[in-house]
PDB file of C-alpha atoms and ligand atoms in Angstrom:
ATOM      1  CA  MET A   1      42.414 -95.810 -37.095  1.00 81.00           C
ATOM      2  CA  CYS A   2      45.879 -95.095 -35.912  1.00 86.00           C
ATOM      3  CA  TYR A   3      46.134 -98.640 -33.767  1.00 81.00           C
ATOM      4  CA  SER A   4      46.707 -96.873 -30.786  1.00 86.00           C
ATOM      5  CA  SER A   5      43.804 -98.658 -27.911  1.00 87.00           C
ATOM      6  CA  ALA A   6      40.503 -96.904 -28.254  1.00 91.00           C
ATOM      7  CA  TYR A   7      39.376 -97.358 -24.423  1.00 93.00           C
ATOM      8  CA  PRO A   8      35.779 -98.238 -23.535  1.00 95.00           C
ATOM      9  CA  PHE A   9      33.299 -95.890 -22.639  1.00 96.00           C
ATOM     10  CA  GLN A  10      29.093 -96.112 -22.006  1.00 94.00           C
ATOM     11  CA  ASP A  11      26.507 -93.378 -21.775  1.00 89.00           C
ATOM     12  CA  GLU A  12      23.493 -94.395 -19.518  1.00 83.00           C
ATOM     13  CA  LYS A  13      20.752 -92.752 -22.195  1.00 84.00           C
ATOM     14  CA  PHE A  14      21.377 -95.293 -25.012  1.00 85.00           C
ATOM     15  CA  GLN A  15      23.732 -97.653 -23.152  1.00 89.00           C
ATOM     16  CA  HIS A  16      25.905 -97.806 -26.488  1.00 92.00           C
ATOM     17  CA  THR A  17      29.565 -98.255 -26.367  1.00 95.00           C
ATOM     18  CA  TYR A  18      31.549 -95.622 -28.015  1.00 96.00           C
ATOM     19  CA  TYR A  19      35.769 -95.877 -28.055  1.00 96.00           C
ATOM     20  CA  TYR A  20      38.097 -92.926 -27.413  1.00 97.00           C
ATOM     21  CA  CYS A  21      41.563 -92.829 -29.126  1.00 96.00           C
ATOM     22  CA  GLN A  22      43.677 -91.006 -26.734  1.00 92.00           C
ATOM     23  CA  ASN A  23      46.338 -90.642 -28.703  1.00 94.00           C
ATOM     24  CA  CYS A  24      44.497 -89.567 -32.018  1.00 96.00           C
ATOM     25  CA  GLU A  25      41.108 -88.257 -30.365  1.00 96.00           C
ATOM     26  CA  PHE A  26      38.793 -90.556 -32.097  1.00 97.00           C
ATOM     27  CA  ILE A  27      35.476 -91.264 -31.352  1.00 97.00           C
ATOM     28  CA  PHE A  28      33.417 -94.293 -32.553  1.00 96.00           C
ATOM     29  CA  LEU A  29      30.298 -95.767 -31.538  1.00 95.00           C
ATOM     30  CA  ASP A  30      30.810-100.525 -31.436  1.00 94.00           C
ATOM     31  CA  GLU A  31      29.773-101.445 -34.577  1.00 90.00           C
ATOM     32  CA  LYS A  32      26.577-103.454 -32.748  1.00 89.00           C
ATOM     33  CA  HIS A  33      25.050-100.576 -32.650  1.00 87.00           C
ATOM     34  CA  ILE A  34      25.354 -99.875 -36.282  1.00 86.00           C
ATOM     35  CA  VAL A  35      21.623 -98.751 -37.532  1.00 81.00           C
ATOM     36  CA  SER A  36      20.739-100.336 -40.872  1.00 78.00           C
ATOM     37  CA  SER A  37      21.079 -98.265 -44.235  1.00 74.00           C
ATOM     38  CA  LYS A  38      17.526 -97.838 -44.498  1.00 73.00           C
ATOM     39  CA  LYS A  39      17.082 -96.303 -40.922  1.00 76.00           C
ATOM     40  CA  GLU A  40      19.600 -93.984 -42.405  1.00 77.00           C
ATOM     41  CA  VAL A  41      17.387 -93.079 -45.276  1.00 75.00           C
ATOM     42  CA  GLU A  42      14.291 -91.726 -43.199  1.00 77.00           C
ATOM     43  CA  VAL A  43      16.935 -90.188 -40.520  1.00 73.00           C
ATOM     44  CA  TYR A  44      18.180 -88.465 -43.445  1.00 71.00           C
ATOM     45  CA  GLU A  45      14.628 -87.673 -45.071  1.00 71.00           C
ATOM     46  CA  ARG A  46      13.570 -85.492 -41.980  1.00 70.00           C
ATOM     47  CA  HIS A  47      15.968 -83.301 -42.657  1.00 68.00           C
ATOM     48  CA  ASP A  48      15.070 -80.056 -44.101  1.00 63.00           C
ATOM     49  CA  ASN A  49      18.270 -79.072 -46.228  1.00 66.00           C
ATOM     50  CA  ASN A  50      17.273 -76.691 -49.152  1.00 66.00           C
ATOM     51  CA  PHE A  51      17.765 -72.882 -50.014  1.00 67.00           C
ATOM     52  CA  GLN A  52      14.130 -72.410 -47.721  1.00 67.00           C
ATOM     53  CA  ASN A  53      16.212 -72.717 -44.834  1.00 75.00           C
ATOM     54  CA  LYS A  54      17.586 -70.349 -44.387  1.00 76.00           C
ATOM     55  CA  GLY A  55      20.570 -71.719 -41.917  1.00 83.00           C
ATOM     56  CA  TYR A  56      21.197 -74.458 -44.121  1.00 83.00           C
ATOM     57  CA  VAL A  57      22.185 -72.082 -46.465  1.00 90.00           C
ATOM     58  CA  LYS A  58      24.284 -68.839 -44.202  1.00 92.00           C
ATOM     59  CA  MET A  59      26.517 -72.661 -42.643  1.00 93.00           C
ATOM     60  CA  PHE A  60      27.400 -72.810 -46.017  1.00 96.00           C
ATOM     61  CA  GLU A  61      28.353 -68.939 -46.309  1.00 96.00           C
ATOM     62  CA  ARG A  62      30.375 -69.601 -43.380  1.00 96.00           C
ATOM     63  CA  PHE A  63      32.031 -72.516 -44.156  1.00 97.00           C
ATOM     64  CA  ILE A  64      32.729 -71.433 -47.904  1.00 98.00           C
ATOM     65  CA  GLU A  65      34.158 -68.236 -46.737  1.00 97.00           C
ATOM     66  CA  SER A  66      36.728 -70.054 -44.610  1.00 97.00           C
ATOM     67  CA  ASN A  67      37.318 -72.955 -46.001  1.00 97.00           C
ATOM     68  CA  ILE A  68      36.999 -72.054 -49.999  1.00 97.00           C
ATOM     69  CA  LYS A  69      37.819 -68.456 -50.827  1.00 97.00           C
ATOM     70  CA  PRO A  70      41.344 -69.041 -49.279  1.00 96.00           C
ATOM     71  CA  PHE A  71      42.002 -70.958 -52.138  1.00 95.00           C
ATOM     72  CA  GLU A  72      39.680 -69.855 -54.436  1.00 95.00           C
ATOM     73  CA  ASP A  73      41.577 -68.567 -57.233  1.00 93.00           C
ATOM     74  CA  LYS A  74      43.399 -72.519 -57.732  1.00 91.00           C
ATOM     75  CA  LEU A  75      40.058 -73.865 -57.967  1.00 97.00           C
ATOM     76  CA  LYS A  76      38.431 -75.031 -61.075  1.00 98.00           C
ATOM     77  CA  THR A  77      36.433 -78.292 -60.243  1.00 98.00           C
ATOM     78  CA  ALA A  78      35.173 -79.704 -57.943  1.00 98.00           C
ATOM     79  CA  LEU A  79      32.935 -82.644 -56.398  1.00 98.00           C
ATOM     80  CA  ASP A  80      30.845 -82.393 -53.410  1.00 98.00           C
ATOM     81  CA  PHE A  81      30.412 -85.882 -51.666  1.00 98.00           C
ATOM     82  CA  GLY A  82      27.834 -87.343 -49.827  1.00 96.00           C
ATOM     83  CA  CYS A  83      25.240 -84.189 -50.719  1.00 92.00           C
ATOM     84  CA  GLY A  84      22.168 -84.596 -49.700  1.00 89.00           C
ATOM     85  CA  PRO A  85      18.619 -84.775 -51.029  1.00 86.00           C
ATOM     86  CA  GLY A  86      19.449 -80.785 -52.268  1.00 83.00           C
ATOM     87  CA  PRO A  87      22.346 -80.097 -53.828  1.00 91.00           C
ATOM     88  CA  VAL A  88      22.564 -76.583 -51.729  1.00 94.00           C
ATOM     89  CA  LEU A  89      26.905 -76.303 -51.404  1.00 96.00           C
ATOM     90  CA  ALA A  90      27.307 -77.356 -55.161  1.00 97.00           C
ATOM     91  CA  GLU A  91      24.619 -74.874 -56.516  1.00 96.00           C
ATOM     92  CA  MET A  92      26.035 -71.903 -53.847  1.00 97.00           C
ATOM     93  CA  LEU A  93      29.697 -72.591 -55.909  1.00 97.00           C
ATOM     94  CA  ARG A  94      28.950 -72.831 -59.105  1.00 97.00           C
ATOM     95  CA  GLN A  95      27.601 -69.318 -58.507  1.00 97.00           C
ATOM     96  CA  ARG A  96      30.853 -68.406 -57.825  1.00 96.00           C
ATOM     97  CA  GLY A  97      32.443 -69.943 -60.967  1.00 97.00           C
ATOM     98  CA  ILE A  98      33.257 -73.702 -59.950  1.00 98.00           C
ATOM     99  CA  GLU A  99      31.764 -76.648 -61.864  1.00 98.00           C
ATOM    100  CA  VAL A 100      30.118 -79.261 -59.392  1.00 98.00           C
ATOM    101  CA  ASP A 101      29.218 -82.226 -59.715  1.00 98.00           C
ATOM    102  CA  ILE A 102      27.889 -84.558 -57.375  1.00 98.00           C
ATOM    103  CA  TYR A 103      27.072 -87.668 -55.137  1.00 98.00           C
ATOM    104  CA  ASP A 104      25.437 -88.804 -52.670  1.00 96.00           C
ATOM    105  CA  LEU A 105      25.198 -92.714 -51.978  1.00 94.00           C
ATOM    106  CA  TYR A 106      21.252 -92.118 -51.541  1.00 92.00           C
ATOM    107  CA  PHE A 107      19.978 -89.609 -53.156  1.00 92.00           C
ATOM    108  CA  TYR A 108      22.570 -89.527 -56.331  1.00 96.00           C
ATOM    109  CA  PRO A 109      24.253 -93.290 -56.435  1.00 96.00           C
ATOM    110  CA  GLU A 110      26.264 -93.030 -60.001  1.00 97.00           C
ATOM    111  CA  LYS A 111      29.841 -92.386 -59.403  1.00 97.00           C
ATOM    112  CA  VAL A 112      29.618 -89.837 -61.415  1.00 98.00           C
ATOM    113  CA  TYR A 113      33.608 -89.351 -60.437  1.00 98.00           C
ATOM    114  CA  GLU A 114      34.625 -92.342 -60.962  1.00 96.00           C
ATOM    115  CA  HIS A 115      37.188 -91.682 -63.710  1.00 96.00           C
ATOM    116  CA  LYS A 116      37.910 -87.720 -62.817  1.00 98.00           C
ATOM    117  CA  SER A 117      40.364 -86.247 -60.656  1.00 98.00           C
ATOM    118  CA  TYR A 118      38.957 -81.643 -59.347  1.00 98.00           C
ATOM    119  CA  ASP A 119      40.502 -79.587 -57.994  1.00 98.00           C
ATOM    120  CA  LEU A 120      38.594 -79.262 -54.090  1.00 98.00           C
ATOM    121  CA  ILE A 121      36.943 -82.152 -53.051  1.00 98.00           C
ATOM    122  CA  THR A 122      33.664 -81.012 -50.756  1.00 98.00           C
ATOM    123  CA  SER A 123      31.792 -83.498 -47.953  1.00 98.00           C
ATOM    124  CA  THR A 124      29.502 -82.247 -45.574  1.00 97.00           C
ATOM    125  CA  GLU A 125      28.793 -83.500 -42.478  1.00 94.00           C
ATOM    126  CA  VAL A 126      29.968 -86.787 -44.073  1.00 96.00           C
ATOM    127  CA  PHE A 127      32.082 -88.018 -41.798  1.00 98.00           C
ATOM    128  CA  GLU A 128      30.510 -89.046 -39.145  1.00 97.00           C
ATOM    129  CA  HIS A 129      28.343 -91.286 -41.223  1.00 95.00           C
ATOM    130  CA  LEU A 130      31.820 -92.902 -41.457  1.00 96.00           C
ATOM    131  CA  GLU A 131      32.857 -97.261 -40.971  1.00 94.00           C
ATOM    132  CA  ASP A 132      35.500 -95.886 -42.177  1.00 95.00           C
ATOM    133  CA  PRO A 133      37.025 -92.345 -42.302  1.00 97.00           C
ATOM    134  CA  VAL A 134      40.888 -93.550 -43.511  1.00 97.00           C
ATOM    135  CA  LYS A 135      39.392 -95.667 -46.422  1.00 97.00           C
ATOM    136  CA  THR A 136      37.209 -92.929 -47.218  1.00 98.00           C
ATOM    137  CA  THR A 137      39.287 -90.411 -47.294  1.00 98.00           C
ATOM    138  CA  LYS A 138      42.041 -92.678 -49.338  1.00 98.00           C
ATOM    139  CA  LEU A 139      39.067 -93.008 -51.766  1.00 98.00           C
ATOM    140  CA  LEU A 140      38.641 -88.400 -52.157  1.00 98.00           C
ATOM    141  CA  LYS A 141      42.189 -88.561 -52.715  1.00 98.00           C
ATOM    142  CA  THR A 142      42.480 -91.075 -55.902  1.00 98.00           C
ATOM    143  CA  HIS A 143      39.888 -87.626 -56.947  1.00 98.00           C
ATOM    144  CA  LEU A 144      41.659 -84.967 -55.920  1.00 98.00           C
ATOM    145  CA  ASN A 145      44.440 -83.707 -58.504  1.00 98.00           C
ATOM    146  CA  HIS A 146      48.004 -82.940 -57.469  1.00 97.00           C
ATOM    147  CA  GLY A 147      47.700 -79.701 -54.660  1.00 97.00           C
ATOM    148  CA  GLY A 148      43.803 -79.906 -54.633  1.00 98.00           C
ATOM    149  CA  TYR A 149      41.749 -79.565 -51.207  1.00 98.00           C
ATOM    150  CA  LEU A 150      39.487 -82.018 -49.417  1.00 98.00           C
ATOM    151  CA  ALA A 151      37.670 -79.889 -47.287  1.00 98.00           C
ATOM    152  CA  ILE A 152      35.276 -81.396 -44.389  1.00 98.00           C
ATOM    153  CA  MET A 153      32.922 -80.346 -41.864  1.00 97.00           C
ATOM    154  CA  THR A 154      31.906 -82.543 -39.140  1.00 97.00           C
ATOM    155  CA  ARG A 155      30.771 -80.654 -35.365  1.00 97.00           C
ATOM    156  CA  PHE A 156      33.861 -81.519 -33.418  1.00 98.00           C
ATOM    157  CA  HIS A 157      33.331 -83.341 -30.023  1.00 98.00           C
ATOM    158  CA  PRO A 158      33.771 -81.668 -26.820  1.00 96.00           C
ATOM    159  CA  ARG A 159      36.679 -84.017 -25.328  1.00 93.00           C
ATOM    160  CA  SER A 160      35.396 -85.232 -22.286  1.00 94.00           C
ATOM    161  CA  THR A 161      33.477 -88.046 -22.073  1.00 94.00           C
ATOM    162  CA  ILE A 162      30.789 -86.587 -19.694  1.00 94.00           C
ATOM    163  CA  GLU A 163      30.764 -83.401 -22.191  1.00 96.00           C
ATOM    164  CA  PHE A 164      29.957 -86.474 -25.406  1.00 96.00           C
ATOM    165  CA  ASN A 165      27.229 -87.538 -23.231  1.00 94.00           C
ATOM    166  CA  LYS A 166      25.885 -84.584 -23.174  1.00 93.00           C
ATOM    167  CA  TRP A 167      26.406 -83.673 -27.035  1.00 94.00           C
ATOM    168  CA  PHE A 168      23.540 -82.575 -28.494  1.00 93.00           C
ATOM    169  CA  TYR A 169      25.638 -83.864 -32.523  1.00 94.00           C
ATOM    170  CA  ARG A 170      25.593 -87.809 -30.906  1.00 92.00           C
ATOM    171  CA  ILE A 171      21.862 -88.352 -30.117  1.00 89.00           C
ATOM    172  CA  ASP A 172      21.568 -88.844 -34.299  1.00 88.00           C
ATOM    173  CA  PRO A 173      21.757 -92.371 -34.296  1.00 87.00           C
ATOM    174  CA  THR A 174      23.545 -92.137 -38.042  1.00 90.00           C
ATOM    175  CA  HIS A 175      25.843 -90.173 -36.655  1.00 94.00           C
ATOM    176  CA  ILE A 176      29.487 -93.050 -35.378  1.00 96.00           C
ATOM    177  CA  ALA A 177      33.142 -91.113 -35.681  1.00 97.00           C
ATOM    178  CA  PHE A 178      33.497 -88.296 -34.219  1.00 98.00           C
ATOM    179  CA  TYR A 179      37.035 -86.569 -34.632  1.00 98.00           C
ATOM    180  CA  GLN A 180      39.498 -83.966 -33.633  1.00 98.00           C
ATOM    181  CA  PRO A 181      41.373 -81.957 -35.919  1.00 98.00           C
ATOM    182  CA  LYS A 182      43.780 -83.968 -34.403  1.00 97.00           C
ATOM    183  CA  THR A 183      41.966 -86.900 -35.912  1.00 98.00           C
ATOM    184  CA  PHE A 184      42.368 -85.451 -39.470  1.00 98.00           C
ATOM    185  CA  GLU A 185      46.511 -85.071 -38.753  1.00 97.00           C
ATOM    186  CA  VAL A 186      46.765 -87.893 -38.410  1.00 97.00           C
ATOM    187  CA  ILE A 187      44.100 -89.335 -41.519  1.00 97.00           C
ATOM    188  CA  ALA A 188      46.796 -87.205 -43.737  1.00 97.00           C
ATOM    189  CA  ASP A 189      50.012 -88.006 -41.578  1.00 96.00           C
ATOM    190  CA  LYS A 190      48.711 -91.908 -43.423  1.00 95.00           C
ATOM    191  CA  LEU A 191      47.438 -90.611 -46.841  1.00 97.00           C
ATOM    192  CA  GLY A 192      50.225 -88.467 -47.809  1.00 95.00           C
ATOM    193  CA  MET A 193      48.522 -85.649 -47.697  1.00 98.00           C
ATOM    194  CA  LYS A 194      48.062 -81.852 -45.299  1.00 98.00           C
ATOM    195  CA  LEU A 195      46.213 -80.411 -42.605  1.00 98.00           C
ATOM    196  CA  VAL A 196      46.676 -77.252 -44.201  1.00 98.00           C
ATOM    197  CA  GLN A 197      43.557 -75.249 -41.700  1.00 97.00           C
ATOM    198  CA  TYR A 198      40.902 -75.655 -39.746  1.00 98.00           C
ATOM    199  CA  ASP A 199      38.589 -73.513 -36.229  1.00 96.00           C
ATOM    200  CA  SER A 200      37.847 -74.379 -33.615  1.00 95.00           C
ATOM    201  CA  THR A 201      33.874 -76.010 -34.022  1.00 96.00           C
ATOM    202  CA  ASP A 202      33.618 -77.808 -37.227  1.00 97.00           C
ATOM    203  CA  SER A 203      35.247 -77.391 -40.339  1.00 98.00           C
ATOM    204  CA  LEU A 204      39.148 -78.470 -41.452  1.00 98.00           C
ATOM    205  CA  VAL A 205      41.179 -78.578 -45.326  1.00 98.00           C
ATOM    206  CA  LEU A 206      43.790 -80.723 -46.700  1.00 98.00           C
ATOM    207  CA  LYS A 207      45.847 -80.426 -49.180  1.00 98.00           C
ATOM    208  CA  LYS A 208      46.956 -83.424 -50.854  1.00 98.00           C
ATOM    209  CA  ILE A 209      51.109 -82.789 -51.583  1.00 95.00           C
TER     210      ILE A 209
HETATM  211 ZN1   ZN B   1      43.668 -92.933 -32.679  1.00 95.90          ZN
END
């Protein structure tokens, strides 16, 4: 990620190796443990991502309130990148008068964003699956209008490796990349973006400057 050296650590439960960079605080799973796309889709299909799932809707209400509402008057168009099988967030943004395109590698694979750019890109519960987060962020940046926002949700890891090994979020076999706000600051610096806000648990906003 930042070309500093990352030190390896092991978890006892799965005998997986992770690497932890002390500079950007990025943690990533050794690539030999990364699951196939087929297995990945099977895990996604077990998720219950729809409007009937109240916890899921509540999670997005909170996400919108803190990470989108502060910039909302500037937002006319949006892309929900990695929307999953049931595009709930997209629908919630549409209800707020924003025009929303959706894309998902597995469920809505048509690259509708290809010749377009947006005021806002949302990417929730996506970054923990990425093998190359810088590359993906760079791609998303090219589809943002100048001054546009990239609002991301992914659980921030609990810095200590002991806590990390006990952490529920890393048990999902498709979760391979884990961040702290610092990680996104490093990514932003690399790409000419700015980390404009973040919270203590799982959300942040990058701005294209
Ligand atoms: Zn690093």
